CSV table of C-alpha atoms and ligand atoms in Angstrom, one decimal:
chain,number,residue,atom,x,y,z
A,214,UNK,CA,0.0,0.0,0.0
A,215,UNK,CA,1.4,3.7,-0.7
A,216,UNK,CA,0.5,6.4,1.3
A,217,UNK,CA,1.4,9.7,0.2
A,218,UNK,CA,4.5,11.3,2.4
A,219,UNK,CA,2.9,14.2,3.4
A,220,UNK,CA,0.8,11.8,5.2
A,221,UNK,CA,3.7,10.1,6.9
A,222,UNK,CA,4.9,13.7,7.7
A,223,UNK,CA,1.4,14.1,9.5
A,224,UNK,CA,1.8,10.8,11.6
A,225,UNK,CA,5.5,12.2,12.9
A,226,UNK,CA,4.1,15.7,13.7
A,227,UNK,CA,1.7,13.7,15.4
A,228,UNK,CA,3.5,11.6,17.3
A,229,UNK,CA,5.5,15.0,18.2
A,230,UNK,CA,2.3,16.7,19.5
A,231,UNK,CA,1.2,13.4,21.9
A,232,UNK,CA,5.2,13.9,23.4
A,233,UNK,CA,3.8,17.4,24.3
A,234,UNK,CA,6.3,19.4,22.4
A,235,UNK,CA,5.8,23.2,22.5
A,236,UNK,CA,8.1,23.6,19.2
A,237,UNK,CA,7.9,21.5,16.5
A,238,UNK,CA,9.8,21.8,13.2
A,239,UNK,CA,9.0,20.3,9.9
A,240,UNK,CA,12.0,20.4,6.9
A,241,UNK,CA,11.3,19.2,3.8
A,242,UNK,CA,14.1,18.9,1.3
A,243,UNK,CA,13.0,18.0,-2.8
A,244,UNK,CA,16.7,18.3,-3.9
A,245,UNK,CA,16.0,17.0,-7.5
A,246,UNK,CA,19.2,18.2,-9.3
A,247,UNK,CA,21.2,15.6,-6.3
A,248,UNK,CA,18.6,13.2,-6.8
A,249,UNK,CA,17.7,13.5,-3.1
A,250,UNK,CA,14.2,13.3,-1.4
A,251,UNK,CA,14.3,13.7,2.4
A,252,UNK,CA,12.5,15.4,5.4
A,253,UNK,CA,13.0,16.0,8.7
A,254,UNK,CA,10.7,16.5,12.4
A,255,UNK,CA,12.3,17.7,15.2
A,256,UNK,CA,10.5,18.1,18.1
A,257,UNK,CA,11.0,19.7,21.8
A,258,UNK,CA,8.9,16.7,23.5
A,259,UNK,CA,9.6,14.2,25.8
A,260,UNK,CA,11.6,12.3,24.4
A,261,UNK,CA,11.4,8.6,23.2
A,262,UNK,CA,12.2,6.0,26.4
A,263,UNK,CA,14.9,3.1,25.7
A,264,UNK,CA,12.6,0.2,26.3
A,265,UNK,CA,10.6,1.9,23.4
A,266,UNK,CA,13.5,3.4,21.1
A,267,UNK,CA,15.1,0.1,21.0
A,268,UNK,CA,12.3,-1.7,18.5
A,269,UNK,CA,10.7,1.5,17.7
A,270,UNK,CA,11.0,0.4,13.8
A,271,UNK,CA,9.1,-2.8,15.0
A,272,UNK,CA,5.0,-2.7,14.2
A,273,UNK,CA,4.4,-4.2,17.9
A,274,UNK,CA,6.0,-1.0,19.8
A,275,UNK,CA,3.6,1.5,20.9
A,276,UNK,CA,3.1,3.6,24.1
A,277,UNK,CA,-0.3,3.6,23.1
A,278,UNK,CA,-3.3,1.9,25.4
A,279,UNK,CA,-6.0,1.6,23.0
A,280,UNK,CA,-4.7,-1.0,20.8
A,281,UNK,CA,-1.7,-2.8,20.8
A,282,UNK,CA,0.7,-1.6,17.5
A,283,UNK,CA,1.7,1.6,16.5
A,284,UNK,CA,2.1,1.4,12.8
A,285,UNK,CA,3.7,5.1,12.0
A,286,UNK,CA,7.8,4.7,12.5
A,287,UNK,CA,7.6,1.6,11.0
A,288,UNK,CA,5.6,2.1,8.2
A,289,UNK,CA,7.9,5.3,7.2
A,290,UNK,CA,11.0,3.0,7.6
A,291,UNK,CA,9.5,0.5,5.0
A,292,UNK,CA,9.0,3.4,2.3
A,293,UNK,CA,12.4,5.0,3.2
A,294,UNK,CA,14.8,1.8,2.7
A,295,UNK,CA,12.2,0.6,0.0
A,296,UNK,CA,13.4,4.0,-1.7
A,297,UNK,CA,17.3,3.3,-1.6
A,298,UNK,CA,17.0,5.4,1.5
A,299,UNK,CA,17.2,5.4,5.4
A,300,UNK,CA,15.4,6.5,8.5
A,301,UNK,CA,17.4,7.9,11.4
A,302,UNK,CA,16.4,8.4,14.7
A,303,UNK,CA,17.9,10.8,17.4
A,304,UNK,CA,16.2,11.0,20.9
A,305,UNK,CA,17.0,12.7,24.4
A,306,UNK,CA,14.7,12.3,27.5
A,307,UNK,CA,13.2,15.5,28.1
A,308,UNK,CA,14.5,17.2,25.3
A,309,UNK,CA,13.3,15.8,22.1
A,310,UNK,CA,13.2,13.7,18.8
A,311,UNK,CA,14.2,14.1,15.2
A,312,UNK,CA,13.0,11.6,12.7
A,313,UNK,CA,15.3,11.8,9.3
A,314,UNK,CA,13.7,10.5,6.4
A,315,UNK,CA,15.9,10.1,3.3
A,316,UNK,CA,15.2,8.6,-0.7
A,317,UNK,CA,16.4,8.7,-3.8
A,318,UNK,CA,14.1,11.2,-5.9
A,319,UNK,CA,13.7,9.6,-8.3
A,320,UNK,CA,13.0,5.7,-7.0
A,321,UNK,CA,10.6,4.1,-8.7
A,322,UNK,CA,8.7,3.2,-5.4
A,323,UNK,CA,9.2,6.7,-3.8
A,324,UNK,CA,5.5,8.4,-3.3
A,325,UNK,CA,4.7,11.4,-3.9
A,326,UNK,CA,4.4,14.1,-1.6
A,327,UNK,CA,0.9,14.9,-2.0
A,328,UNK,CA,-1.1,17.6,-0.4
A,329,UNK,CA,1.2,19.2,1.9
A,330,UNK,CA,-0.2,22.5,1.9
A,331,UNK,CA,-3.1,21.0,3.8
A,332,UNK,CA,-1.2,18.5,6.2
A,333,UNK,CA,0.7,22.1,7.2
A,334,UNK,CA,-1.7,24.5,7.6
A,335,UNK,CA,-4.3,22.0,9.3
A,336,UNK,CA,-1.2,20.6,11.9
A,337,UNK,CA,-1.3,24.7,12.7
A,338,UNK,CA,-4.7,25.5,13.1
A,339,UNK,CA,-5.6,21.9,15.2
A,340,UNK,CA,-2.4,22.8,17.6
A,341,UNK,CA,-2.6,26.2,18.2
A,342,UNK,CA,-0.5,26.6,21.3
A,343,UNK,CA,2.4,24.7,19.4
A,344,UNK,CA,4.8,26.9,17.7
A,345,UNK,CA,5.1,25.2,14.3
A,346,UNK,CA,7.9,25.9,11.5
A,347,UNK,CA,7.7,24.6,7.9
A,348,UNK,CA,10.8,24.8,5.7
A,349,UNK,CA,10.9,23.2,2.3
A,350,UNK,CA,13.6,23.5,-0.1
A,351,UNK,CA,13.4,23.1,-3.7
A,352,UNK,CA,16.7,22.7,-4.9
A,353,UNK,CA,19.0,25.8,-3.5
A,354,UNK,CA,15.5,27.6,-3.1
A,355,UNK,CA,13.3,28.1,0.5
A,356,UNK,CA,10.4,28.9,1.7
A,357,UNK,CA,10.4,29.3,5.6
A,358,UNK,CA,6.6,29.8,7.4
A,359,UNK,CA,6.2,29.7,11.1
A,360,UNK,CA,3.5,30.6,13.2
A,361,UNK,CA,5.6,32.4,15.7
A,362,UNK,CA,5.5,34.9,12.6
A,363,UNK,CA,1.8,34.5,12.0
A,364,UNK,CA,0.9,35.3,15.6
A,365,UNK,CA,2.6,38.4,15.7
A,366,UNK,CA,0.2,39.9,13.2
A,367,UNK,CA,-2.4,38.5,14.4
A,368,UNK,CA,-3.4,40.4,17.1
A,369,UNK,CA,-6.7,38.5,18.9
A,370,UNK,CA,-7.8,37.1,15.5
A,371,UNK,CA,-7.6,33.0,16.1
A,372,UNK,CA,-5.0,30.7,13.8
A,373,UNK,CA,-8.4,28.5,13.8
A,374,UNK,CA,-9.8,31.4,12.1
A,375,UNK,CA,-11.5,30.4,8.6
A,376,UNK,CA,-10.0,33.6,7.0
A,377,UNK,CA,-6.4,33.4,8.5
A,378,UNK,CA,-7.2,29.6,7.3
A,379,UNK,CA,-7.8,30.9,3.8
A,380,UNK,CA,-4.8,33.1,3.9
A,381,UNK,CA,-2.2,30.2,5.5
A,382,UNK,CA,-3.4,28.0,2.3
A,383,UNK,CA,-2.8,30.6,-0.3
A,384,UNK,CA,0.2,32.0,1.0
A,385,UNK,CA,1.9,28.7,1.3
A,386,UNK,CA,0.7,27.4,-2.0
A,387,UNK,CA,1.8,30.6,-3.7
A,388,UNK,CA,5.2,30.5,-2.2
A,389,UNK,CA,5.8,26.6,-2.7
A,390,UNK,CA,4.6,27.5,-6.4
A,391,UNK,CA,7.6,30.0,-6.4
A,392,UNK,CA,10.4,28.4,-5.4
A,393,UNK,CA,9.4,25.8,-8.0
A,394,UNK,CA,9.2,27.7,-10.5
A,395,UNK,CA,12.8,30.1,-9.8
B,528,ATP,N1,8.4,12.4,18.8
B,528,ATP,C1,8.3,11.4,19.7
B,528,ATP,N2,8.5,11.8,21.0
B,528,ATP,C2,8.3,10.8,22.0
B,528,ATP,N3,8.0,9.6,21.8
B,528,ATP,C3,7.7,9.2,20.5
B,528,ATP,C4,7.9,10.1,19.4
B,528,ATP,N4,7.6,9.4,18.3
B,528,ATP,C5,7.2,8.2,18.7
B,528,ATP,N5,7.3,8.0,20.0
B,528,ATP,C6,7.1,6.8,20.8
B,528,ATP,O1,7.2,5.7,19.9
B,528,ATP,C7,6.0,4.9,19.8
B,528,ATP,C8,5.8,4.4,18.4
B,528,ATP,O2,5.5,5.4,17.5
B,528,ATP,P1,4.7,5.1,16.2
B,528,ATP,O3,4.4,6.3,15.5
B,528,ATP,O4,5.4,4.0,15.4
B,528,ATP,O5,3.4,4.4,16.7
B,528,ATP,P2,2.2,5.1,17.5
B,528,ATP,O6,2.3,6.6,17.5
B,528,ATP,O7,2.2,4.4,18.9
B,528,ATP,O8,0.9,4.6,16.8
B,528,ATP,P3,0.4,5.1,15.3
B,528,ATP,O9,1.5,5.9,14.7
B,528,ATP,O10,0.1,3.9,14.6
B,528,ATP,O11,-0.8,6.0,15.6
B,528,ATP,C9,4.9,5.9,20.3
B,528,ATP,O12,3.8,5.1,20.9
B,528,ATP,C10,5.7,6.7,21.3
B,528,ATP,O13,5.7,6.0,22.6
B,529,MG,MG1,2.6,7.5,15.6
């Protein structure tokens, strides 16, 4: 089965928010010209345990109570060496995690990012009291949006907001468009 990545990206932000992270950062790198397809989560949270870290890539680990697997790390491991690629974990109690997916671009079985303008802006308007940064890189072009920004304008006006909703999608989608396109 192949799930789009920006849905993998979801289930590591995810995974970020339930280690009660205050600051989350999402990097995602489409370095074509290198052949290179890889994304990083980094998170301020709690920090993944050893009895857990040690078979995290293994279905059956999960800190989870309602049911017995937790499918997201190794899922995202399968695609990544499926891809000619690797994921690599780094971990601190009470400090944090980052999740390193890498692929070849241009592997047959790599799939494709998908809708990542919505897996952004609706990680940032469901966890408003996390400060979320998105960097993606096209090549040796960026795009940088964090809500630590978006606040600042905002004034009393809610990131949850349907019109600062509106405005995260367009902005984002215009600027990913741009970098593309340089
Ligand atoms: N960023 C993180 N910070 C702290 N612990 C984490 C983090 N990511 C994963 N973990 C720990 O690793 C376990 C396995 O994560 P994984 O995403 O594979 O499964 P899950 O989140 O338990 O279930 P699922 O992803 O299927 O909803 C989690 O239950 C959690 O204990
Ligand atoms: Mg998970």
């Amino acid at each position: 089965m192949m799930k789009e990545l920006s849905l993998h990206i979801l289930d590591i932000a995810q995974n970020s928010v339930r280690a009660k992270a205050s600051d989350v950062k999402i990097v995602v790198k489409e370095l074509v010209d290198a052949n290179i397809f890889e994304f990083y989560i980094e998170d301020n949270g709690s920090g993944i345990p050893d009895e857990i870290f040690k078979t995290i890539k293994d279905p059956f680990t999960t800190s989870r109570t309602t049911r017995k697997v937790g499918l997201g790390i190794p899922f995202l491991n399968n695609t990544c060496l499926a891809c000619g690629g690797d994921l690599i974990i780094t971990t601190k109690i009470n400090e944090g995690t980052k999740l390193l997916a890498t692929m070849f671009y241009d592997h047959i079985d790599r799939p494709p990012l998908g809708d990542i303008v919505s897996t952004i802006v609706g990680l940032i308007t469901s966890n408003e009291e996390i400060e979320i940064s998105y960097t993606h890189w096209y090549n040796n072009q960026s795009f940088e949006f964090s809500t630590s920004e978006i606040k600042e304008v905002l004034g009393d006006m809610s990131l949850a907001d349907i019109r600062i909703y509106r405005w995260m999608m367009d902005f984002v989608k215009e600027n990913l468009e741009e970098i593309k396109n340089a």
